[in-house]
Coordinates of C-alpha atoms and ligand atoms in Angstrom, one line a residue:
M17 CA 179.9 103.4 93.7
R18 CA 179.6 100.4 91.4
I19 CA 176.1 100.5 89.9
T20 CA 174.4 98.0 87.7
M21 CA 171.3 99.1 85.7
I22 CA 169.0 96.3 84.5
G23 CA 167.2 97.4 81.4
S24 CA 168.8 99.9 79.0
G25 CA 165.7 101.5 77.5
Y26 CA 164.6 105.2 77.8
V27 CA 165.0 105.2 81.6
G28 CA 167.8 102.8 82.1
L29 CA 170.1 104.2 79.5
V30 CA 169.6 107.9 80.5
S31 CA 169.9 107.1 84.2
G32 CA 173.0 104.9 83.6
A33 CA 174.7 107.6 81.5
C34 CA 173.9 110.3 84.0
L35 CA 175.0 108.3 87.0
A36 CA 178.3 107.5 85.2
D37 CA 178.6 111.3 84.6
F38 CA 178.3 111.8 88.4
G39 CA 181.4 109.7 88.7
H40 CA 180.0 106.3 89.5
Q41 CA 181.1 103.1 87.7
V42 CA 178.1 101.9 85.8
V43 CA 177.2 98.8 83.8
C44 CA 174.0 98.8 81.8
V45 CA 172.5 95.4 81.2
D46 CA 169.9 94.4 78.7
K47 CA 168.7 91.1 77.4
D48 CA 168.2 92.5 74.0
E49 CA 171.5 91.5 72.3
R50 CA 171.1 93.8 69.3
K51 CA 170.5 96.8 71.6
I52 CA 173.7 96.0 73.6
A53 CA 175.8 95.4 70.5
E54 CA 174.7 98.8 69.2
L55 CA 175.3 100.6 72.5
S56 CA 178.7 98.9 72.8
R57 CA 179.9 100.5 69.6
G58 CA 178.5 103.9 70.6
A59 CA 175.2 103.8 68.6
I60 CA 172.1 105.0 70.5
P61 CA 168.9 103.0 69.7
I62 CA 166.6 105.8 70.8
F63 CA 166.3 109.5 70.0
E64 CA 166.9 111.6 73.1
P65 CA 168.6 115.0 72.8
G66 CA 172.2 115.0 74.2
L67 CA 172.2 111.3 75.0
E68 CA 174.6 110.2 72.3
A69 CA 177.3 112.7 73.4
L70 CA 176.9 111.8 77.1
V71 CA 177.1 108.1 76.5
A72 CA 180.2 108.6 74.2
Q73 CA 181.9 110.7 76.9
T74 CA 181.2 108.4 79.8
M75 CA 182.3 105.4 77.8
R76 CA 185.5 107.1 76.7
E77 CA 186.2 108.0 80.3
G78 CA 185.8 104.3 81.2
R79 CA 182.8 104.7 83.6
L80 CA 180.0 103.3 81.4
S81 CA 179.8 99.9 79.8
F82 CA 177.2 97.5 78.4
T83 CA 176.6 93.8 78.6
T84 CA 173.9 91.1 78.2
D85 CA 175.5 89.1 81.0
M86 CA 173.7 90.1 84.2
A87 CA 175.3 87.8 86.7
P88 CA 178.9 89.2 86.9
A89 CA 177.5 92.8 86.7
V90 CA 175.2 92.1 89.7
A91 CA 177.9 90.3 91.7
E92 CA 180.2 93.3 91.5
A93 CA 177.6 95.9 92.2
D94 CA 176.9 98.0 95.4
V95 CA 173.6 99.1 93.9
V96 CA 171.4 97.3 91.3
F97 CA 168.7 99.4 89.7
I98 CA 165.7 97.7 88.0
A99 CA 164.6 99.8 85.0
V100 CA 162.8 97.2 82.9
G101 CA 159.4 97.9 81.3
T102 CA 156.1 97.6 83.2
P103 CA 153.5 97.8 80.3
S104 CA 149.8 97.3 80.7
R105 CA 148.9 93.7 81.1
R106 CA 146.9 92.5 78.1
G107 CA 143.2 92.2 79.0
D108 CA 142.9 93.8 82.4
G109 CA 145.1 97.0 82.5
H110 CA 147.1 95.9 85.6
A111 CA 150.8 96.6 85.3
D112 CA 152.6 93.6 83.8
L113 CA 155.3 92.8 86.4
S114 CA 156.7 89.8 84.7
Y115 CA 159.9 91.6 83.6
V116 CA 160.4 93.0 87.1
Q117 CA 159.9 89.6 88.7
Q118 CA 162.2 87.9 86.2
A119 CA 164.9 90.5 86.9
A120 CA 164.4 89.9 90.7
R121 CA 164.9 86.2 90.3
E122 CA 168.1 86.7 88.2
I123 CA 169.4 89.3 90.7
A124 CA 168.8 86.8 93.6
T125 CA 171.0 84.2 92.2
A126 CA 173.8 86.6 91.3
V127 CA 174.2 88.9 94.3
R128 CA 177.4 88.8 96.4
G129 CA 177.7 90.7 99.7
F130 CA 175.3 93.5 100.9
T131 CA 173.6 95.0 97.8
V132 CA 170.9 97.7 97.5
V133 CA 168.3 96.7 94.9
V134 CA 166.4 99.7 93.6
T135 CA 163.1 99.7 91.6
K136 CA 163.3 102.6 89.2
S137 CA 160.6 101.1 87.0
T138 CA 157.1 102.4 87.8
V139 CA 155.5 99.6 89.9
P140 CA 152.2 99.3 91.8
V141 CA 152.1 99.6 95.6
G142 CA 153.5 96.5 97.2
T143 CA 155.9 95.5 94.4
C144 CA 159.1 96.2 96.5
D145 CA 157.7 93.7 99.1
E146 CA 157.2 91.2 96.3
I147 CA 160.7 91.7 95.0
E148 CA 162.1 91.2 98.4
R149 CA 160.0 88.0 98.8
I150 CA 161.2 86.6 95.4
I151 CA 164.9 87.4 96.3
R152 CA 164.6 85.8 99.8
E153 CA 162.8 82.7 98.4
T154 CA 165.2 82.2 95.5
N155 CA 168.4 82.8 97.6
P156 CA 167.8 82.9 101.4
A157 CA 171.5 83.8 101.9
A158 CA 171.2 87.0 99.9
D159 CA 171.9 90.2 101.9
V160 CA 169.8 92.9 100.1
A161 CA 167.9 96.0 101.0
V162 CA 165.1 96.6 98.5
V163 CA 164.4 100.3 97.8
S164 CA 161.8 102.2 95.8
N165 CA 163.2 105.1 93.8
P166 CA 160.7 106.1 91.0
E167 CA 161.9 108.0 88.0
F168 CA 160.3 111.3 87.0
L169 CA 162.3 112.2 83.9
R170 CA 160.4 113.3 80.7
E171 CA 161.4 111.9 77.3
G172 CA 162.8 114.8 75.2
A173 CA 164.3 116.5 78.2
A174 CA 165.4 113.4 80.1
I175 CA 169.1 114.3 80.8
D176 CA 168.2 117.7 82.1
D177 CA 165.4 116.3 84.2
F178 CA 167.8 113.6 85.7
R179 CA 170.4 116.2 86.5
R180 CA 168.0 118.8 87.8
P181 CA 165.1 116.9 89.3
D182 CA 162.4 118.7 91.3
R183 CA 162.8 116.0 93.9
I184 CA 164.3 112.6 94.4
V185 CA 161.9 110.1 96.1
V186 CA 163.4 107.2 98.0
G187 CA 161.2 104.6 99.8
L188 CA 163.0 102.2 102.1
S189 CA 162.6 99.9 105.1
D190 CA 166.2 99.0 105.7
E191 CA 168.1 101.9 107.2
R192 CA 171.4 100.7 105.6
A193 CA 170.0 101.8 102.3
R194 CA 169.6 105.5 103.3
E195 CA 173.4 106.2 103.3
V196 CA 173.9 104.3 100.0
M197 CA 171.1 106.2 98.2
T198 CA 172.4 109.5 99.5
E199 CA 175.8 108.6 98.1
V200 CA 174.3 107.6 94.7
Y201 CA 172.6 111.0 94.4
R202 CA 175.3 113.1 96.2
P203 CA 176.0 115.5 93.3
L204 CA 172.3 116.3 93.1
Y205 CA 171.9 116.5 96.9
L206 CA 174.8 119.0 97.0
N207 CA 172.9 120.9 94.3
Q208 CA 170.0 121.2 96.8
A209 CA 167.6 118.8 95.0
P210 CA 165.2 117.8 97.8
M211 CA 165.5 114.1 98.8
V212 CA 162.2 112.8 100.1
F213 CA 162.8 109.7 102.2
T214 CA 159.6 107.7 103.0
S215 CA 158.3 104.2 103.2
R216 CA 158.4 102.0 100.1
R217 CA 154.6 101.8 99.6
T218 CA 154.3 105.6 99.9
S219 CA 157.1 106.0 97.4
E220 CA 155.5 103.7 94.9
L221 CA 152.2 105.5 95.3
I222 CA 153.8 109.0 94.8
K223 CA 154.8 108.0 91.3
Y224 CA 151.3 106.9 90.3
A225 CA 149.6 109.8 92.1
G226 CA 151.9 112.3 90.3
N227 CA 151.3 110.9 86.8
A228 CA 147.5 110.6 87.4
F229 CA 147.3 114.2 88.6
L230 CA 149.2 115.4 85.5
A231 CA 147.0 113.3 83.2
M232 CA 143.9 114.7 85.0
K233 CA 145.2 118.3 84.5
I234 CA 145.6 117.7 80.7
T235 CA 142.2 116.2 80.5
F236 CA 140.7 119.0 82.4
I237 CA 142.0 121.7 80.0
N238 CA 140.9 119.5 77.1
E239 CA 137.4 119.5 78.3
I240 CA 137.5 123.2 78.9
A241 CA 138.7 123.5 75.3
D242 CA 135.6 121.7 74.1
L243 CA 133.5 124.0 76.1
C244 CA 135.4 127.1 74.7
E245 CA 134.5 126.0 71.2
K246 CA 130.8 125.8 72.2
V247 CA 130.6 129.2 73.9
G248 CA 133.1 131.2 71.9
A249 CA 135.9 131.5 74.5
N250 CA 139.6 131.0 74.0
V251 CA 141.2 128.1 75.9
Q252 CA 144.7 129.5 75.7
E253 CA 143.6 132.6 77.5
V254 CA 141.6 130.6 80.0
A255 CA 144.7 128.5 80.7
R256 CA 146.8 131.6 81.2
G257 CA 144.1 133.1 83.3
I258 CA 144.0 130.2 85.7
G259 CA 147.7 129.2 85.4
L260 CA 148.8 132.5 86.8
D261 CA 147.2 131.4 90.1
N262 CA 150.2 129.7 91.9
R263 CA 147.9 127.1 93.4
I264 CA 147.1 125.9 89.8
G265 CA 150.3 126.6 87.9
S266 CA 150.7 127.1 84.1
K267 CA 152.2 123.8 83.2
F268 CA 150.2 120.9 81.6
L269 CA 147.4 123.3 80.6
H270 CA 147.9 123.0 76.8
A271 CA 144.8 121.8 75.1
G272 CA 145.4 119.2 72.4
P273 CA 144.5 115.7 71.1
G274 CA 144.8 113.9 74.4
Y275 CA 147.7 112.5 76.3
G276 CA 149.7 109.5 75.1
G277 CA 153.1 108.1 75.6
S278 CA 154.8 105.3 77.5
C279 CA 153.6 106.4 81.0
F280 CA 150.4 108.3 81.4
P281 CA 148.0 105.8 79.7
K282 CA 149.4 102.7 81.4
D283 CA 150.0 104.3 84.8
T284 CA 146.5 105.9 85.1
L285 CA 145.0 102.5 84.2
A286 CA 147.2 100.6 86.7
L287 CA 146.3 103.1 89.5
V288 CA 142.6 102.6 88.7
K289 CA 143.1 98.8 89.0
T290 CA 145.0 99.1 92.3
A291 CA 142.3 101.4 93.7
Q292 CA 139.5 99.1 92.6
D293 CA 141.3 96.0 94.1
N294 CA 141.6 97.9 97.4
A295 CA 137.9 98.8 97.4
S296 CA 138.9 102.5 97.2
P297 CA 137.9 103.4 93.6
M298 CA 139.3 106.6 92.1
R299 CA 136.5 108.1 90.1
L300 CA 138.4 111.1 88.9
V301 CA 141.2 109.0 87.4
E302 CA 138.7 106.5 85.9
T303 CA 136.9 109.4 84.2
T304 CA 140.3 110.9 83.1
V305 CA 141.1 107.5 81.4
A306 CA 137.7 107.3 79.7
V307 CA 137.6 111.0 78.5
N308 CA 141.1 110.8 77.1
E309 CA 140.4 107.5 75.3
V310 CA 137.4 109.0 73.3
R311 CA 139.2 112.2 72.7
K312 CA 141.7 110.8 70.1
R313 CA 139.0 109.6 67.7
A314 CA 137.1 112.8 68.4
M315 CA 140.1 114.6 67.0
A316 CA 139.7 112.6 63.8
R317 CA 136.1 113.7 63.6
K318 CA 137.3 117.3 64.0
V319 CA 139.4 116.8 60.9
M320 CA 136.5 115.2 59.0
A321 CA 134.2 118.1 59.9
A322 CA 136.9 120.6 58.7
C323 CA 136.9 118.7 55.4
G324 CA 133.2 119.2 55.0
G325 CA 132.2 115.9 56.7
D326 CA 133.6 113.4 54.2
V327 CA 137.2 112.3 53.8
R328 CA 136.7 109.3 51.6
D329 CA 139.4 109.2 48.9
R330 CA 140.8 112.5 50.2
K331 CA 144.4 112.8 51.1
I332 CA 145.2 113.9 54.6
A333 CA 148.7 115.0 55.5
V334 CA 149.7 114.3 59.1
L335 CA 152.6 116.3 60.7
G336 CA 154.1 114.7 63.8
L337 CA 153.5 111.1 64.9
T338 CA 155.3 110.7 68.2
F339 CA 153.4 111.3 71.4
K340 CA 155.3 114.5 71.9
P341 CA 158.2 116.3 70.3
N342 CA 161.9 115.4 70.8
T343 CA 161.4 111.7 71.1
D344 CA 161.0 108.8 68.7
D345 CA 158.6 107.1 71.1
M346 CA 155.4 106.0 69.4
R347 CA 153.9 104.2 72.4
E348 CA 150.2 105.1 72.7
A349 CA 150.7 108.2 70.5
P350 CA 147.4 109.9 69.8
S351 CA 148.4 110.0 66.1
L352 CA 147.8 106.3 65.9
A353 CA 144.1 106.5 66.9
I354 CA 143.6 109.6 64.7
I355 CA 145.2 108.0 61.7
Q356 CA 143.2 104.8 62.2
A357 CA 139.9 106.7 62.5
L358 CA 140.6 108.7 59.3
Q359 CA 141.6 105.5 57.4
D360 CA 138.4 103.9 58.7
A361 CA 136.5 106.8 57.1
G362 CA 138.3 106.2 53.8
A363 CA 141.0 108.8 53.8
R364 CA 144.5 108.3 52.4
I365 CA 147.2 109.2 54.9
A366 CA 150.6 110.7 54.2
A367 CA 152.7 111.4 57.3
Y368 CA 156.0 113.0 58.3
D369 CA 157.8 113.0 61.7
P370 CA 161.3 114.3 62.2
E371 CA 162.4 111.3 64.4
G372 CA 159.5 108.9 64.8
M373 CA 159.0 107.4 61.3
E374 CA 161.1 104.3 61.8
Q375 CA 159.0 103.4 64.9
A376 CA 155.8 104.6 63.3
K377 CA 156.3 102.2 60.3
L378 CA 156.2 99.3 62.8
V379 CA 152.8 100.2 64.2
T380 CA 150.9 101.7 61.3
E381 CA 149.5 100.2 58.0
G382 CA 148.8 101.8 54.7
V383 CA 150.5 105.2 55.6
E384 CA 152.7 106.9 53.0
F385 CA 155.7 108.5 54.7
G386 CA 157.2 111.6 53.3
A387 CA 160.6 113.3 53.6
D388 CA 159.3 116.6 55.1
A389 CA 156.1 118.6 55.6
Y390 CA 156.1 119.9 52.0
G391 CA 156.5 116.4 50.6
V392 CA 153.4 115.1 52.4
A393 CA 151.4 118.2 51.7
E394 CA 151.5 117.7 48.0
G395 CA 148.0 117.1 46.6
A396 CA 146.6 117.0 50.2
D397 CA 143.1 118.1 51.2
A398 CA 144.1 118.9 54.7
L399 CA 147.3 119.4 56.7
V400 CA 146.9 118.2 60.3
I401 CA 149.5 119.1 63.0
V402 CA 149.4 116.3 65.6
T403 CA 152.7 116.8 67.4
E404 CA 154.2 120.2 67.9
W405 CA 157.8 119.6 66.7
N406 CA 159.7 122.9 66.2
A407 CA 160.1 122.0 62.5
F408 CA 156.4 122.7 62.1
R409 CA 156.3 126.1 63.9
A410 CA 157.4 128.3 61.0
M411 CA 156.1 126.7 57.8
D412 CA 156.1 128.5 54.5
F413 CA 152.4 128.8 53.9
R414 CA 152.9 130.4 50.5
R415 CA 154.7 127.2 49.3
L416 CA 152.2 124.9 51.0
K417 CA 149.3 126.6 49.2
T418 CA 150.9 125.9 45.9
L419 CA 151.3 122.3 46.8
M420 CA 148.0 121.4 48.5
R421 CA 144.8 120.6 46.7
T422 CA 142.8 122.3 49.4
P423 CA 144.4 124.9 51.7
L424 CA 143.2 123.7 55.1
L425 CA 145.3 123.5 58.3
V426 CA 144.0 121.6 61.3
D427 CA 146.2 122.6 64.2
L428 CA 145.6 120.2 67.0
R429 CA 148.4 121.8 69.1
N430 CA 147.4 125.5 68.7
I431 CA 150.9 126.5 67.5
Y432 CA 149.6 129.0 65.0
R433 CA 147.4 132.1 65.2
K434 CA 144.4 132.2 63.0
D435 CA 145.2 135.5 61.4
E436 CA 148.8 134.4 60.3
V437 CA 147.4 131.3 58.6
R438 CA 144.3 132.8 57.1
Q439 CA 146.2 135.7 55.5
H440 CA 147.7 133.1 53.2
G441 CA 144.3 131.9 52.0
F442 CA 144.1 128.9 54.3
A443 CA 141.1 127.7 56.2
Y444 CA 142.2 127.2 59.8
V445 CA 140.8 125.0 62.6
S446 CA 142.4 124.7 66.1
V447 CA 141.5 123.4 69.5
G448 CA 139.4 125.4 71.9
R449 CA 139.7 128.8 70.2
P450 CA 136.9 130.8 68.7
A451 CA 136.5 130.4 64.9
E452 CA 135.3 134.0 64.6
D453 CA 136.9 137.2 65.8
Y454 CA 133.9 138.3 67.8
L455 CA 131.5 136.6 70.1
S456 CA 128.4 135.9 68.2
P457 CA 125.4 136.1 70.7
V458 CA 123.5 133.5 68.6
R459 CA 126.4 131.0 68.7
V460 CA 126.7 131.2 72.5
G461 CA 123.0 130.8 72.9
L462 CA 122.3 134.3 74.4
K463 CA 119.1 136.0 73.6
T464 CA 119.6 138.9 71.2
A465 CA 117.4 142.0 71.0
G466 CA 114.1 141.1 69.5
Q467 CA 114.4 137.6 70.8
Q468 CA 113.1 138.5 74.2
Ligands
LIG79 N1 160.0 106.3 79.4 C1 159.7 107.2 80.3 O1 159.6 108.4 80.0 C2 159.6 106.9 81.8 C3 159.7 107.9 82.8 C4 159.6 107.5 84.1 C5 159.4 106.1 84.4 N2 159.4 105.2 83.5 C6 159.2 103.8 83.9 O2 160.5 103.2 83.7 C7 160.4 101.8 83.3 C8 161.1 101.6 82.0 O3 160.6 102.3 81.0 P1 161.3 102.6 79.6 O4 160.5 103.5 78.8 O5 162.8 102.8 79.8 O6 161.1 101.1 79.0 P2 161.9 100.5 77.7 O7 160.9 99.5 77.1 O8 162.4 101.6 76.8 O9 163.1 99.7 78.3 C9 163.0 98.5 79.1 C10 164.3 97.7 78.7 O10 164.4 96.6 79.7 C11 164.9 95.5 79.0 N3 164.6 94.3 79.8 C12 163.4 93.7 80.1 N4 163.5 92.7 81.0 C13 164.9 92.5 81.2 C14 165.7 91.7 82.0 N5 165.1 90.7 82.7 N6 167.0 91.8 82.0 C15 167.6 92.8 81.3 N7 166.9 93.7 80.5 C16 165.6 93.6 80.5 C17 164.2 95.5 77.7 O11 164.9 94.7 76.7 C18 164.2 97.0 77.4 O12 165.4 97.4 76.6 C19 158.9 101.6 83.2 O13 158.4 101.0 84.4 C20 158.3 103.0 83.0 O14 157.0 103.1 83.4 C21 159.5 105.5 82.1

C-alpha cells in the first residue's frame, strides 16, 4: 500500500519506519524543514533505540522517504495517517487540535481518488467527525473514509511495541476502510495481534481511558508509597503482593517521583475537560492529575529534608532528566519541577542524563551539565536519581564517596537497596521503603508496653 504519514515526530517516524518495514511504500511528511533535511540524509532527530538502523534499512530498500511537500504525497496515497502533535491548549487544558485541523485542510485539497484518512494522533472524542467535516467543507468532491487508529507505543520501546502490540484499535464508520486497515496491519494480524474494530468515538475514548487508567495506577502506588513511609512498610513488597493478583497485574506499580512525558499529563487533563464538558465529571482522573502535580515538588522537599532541611548554596547533583529512560524526551519530565523547586530553595544544580541533555538545555536555566555521574557528583552535597537509566544502576560508590562533599544518595526510583549503599558510608533515602530495618512501634503509632 502507499502510505503517507503526516508528522514525523516520535509517533510518525516510528510508525512510518515500521510500516515501511512491513513492505508498504511510505512517505513521511513534516513541515519542519530542518527535521526533513536531517532525516533525508539518514540522521535521526530523536533518540529511540533501534530507530536509526530501521530507518536506514527501509530507506536503502527504497520503501521510506521524507518530504516537506504534502500535496503530492497525499495525492498518491491509499492511506494518509495524521500523526501531528496534540499538546495541551494553553490556559484551559483542552487538547490543542490546531495541528490536526490544519493537516485535515491540507489533506482535503490534495486527495485524489478514494483515500483512507487515519488519526493516529491522540484526539478527543468527536475529532474524527470534525476532520470529516473539514475535509467535506474544504473539498466536497473528496472521497475519503476517516478512521480512528490510536497509537499505544511507548517511547524507549517504540519499535518493539509497534511490531508486537497488545492490540490494534480501529474505529470506523465507512465499511470500505475495514479492508484497507486490515491490509495495512496484515503482518501483525497474521501474528495474531488482536484487531479491535469499533466506532470512531469509542476508539477515540479507548486511548484516553487507557492512558488515564495507567496514570491512575502510578498515582495509586505513589500514594501507597507515602503511606508506607509513615507506617514503616515497604512499597516494593506491597506492589509485588498486590501485583501477583492477575486482576491487578504487576506493571505500572513502581513508586517514584510522579508521571511525566508527552502523553499522560496532557491526556489525563484533556479527558477531564471532555468529561466536564459533557456533564460527566471524572473525579478519579481529576484527583490523579492533582495528586501527580503536587508530587513533583514534594520530591524536591524530600531531597531538602534529606539534606537537613536547608539546601541554600548546597550543590545537588541530579542523575537522569528525561521523563523515563531510553528517550531524549523532556516533555513534562518530573526532573524539571524538582530542579526548579531546589533552585527556588537556593540550591546549585549539576545534572547529567545519557541522552536528554541537549533537550534539557532548552528547557532549564542555571543548570550546570556534566559529562557523567562522577563529573556532577564532584563536591556535591547530595546525589539524586530522578530517572532510572541503566547507567546509574551499578555506580562505583567508593569513587563517589571520594568525590562528594556529603555522601548522600536520594534514590527516587528505588533502584538500590539500602544495605548496598550504606555499606559504603552513604546516607540513603528512597521512596516508600522503611528507613530502619525493623518496625519501630513508636514510629507507626502503636502503643508499646507501659504506654497502655
Ligand atoms: N510520543 C508518544 O509516546 C506517543 C504515544 C502514543 C500517541 N502519541 C500521540 O501521537 C501524536 C504525536 O505525538 P509525537 O510525540 O510524535 O509528537 P511530536 O511533537 O514528536 O511530532 C509531531 C510532528 O508533527 C509535525 N507537524 C505538525 N503539524 C504538521 C502539519 N500540518 N504537517 C506536517 N507536519 C506537521 C511537527 O513538526 C512534528 O515534527 C500526539 O497526539 C500524541 O499524543 C504519542
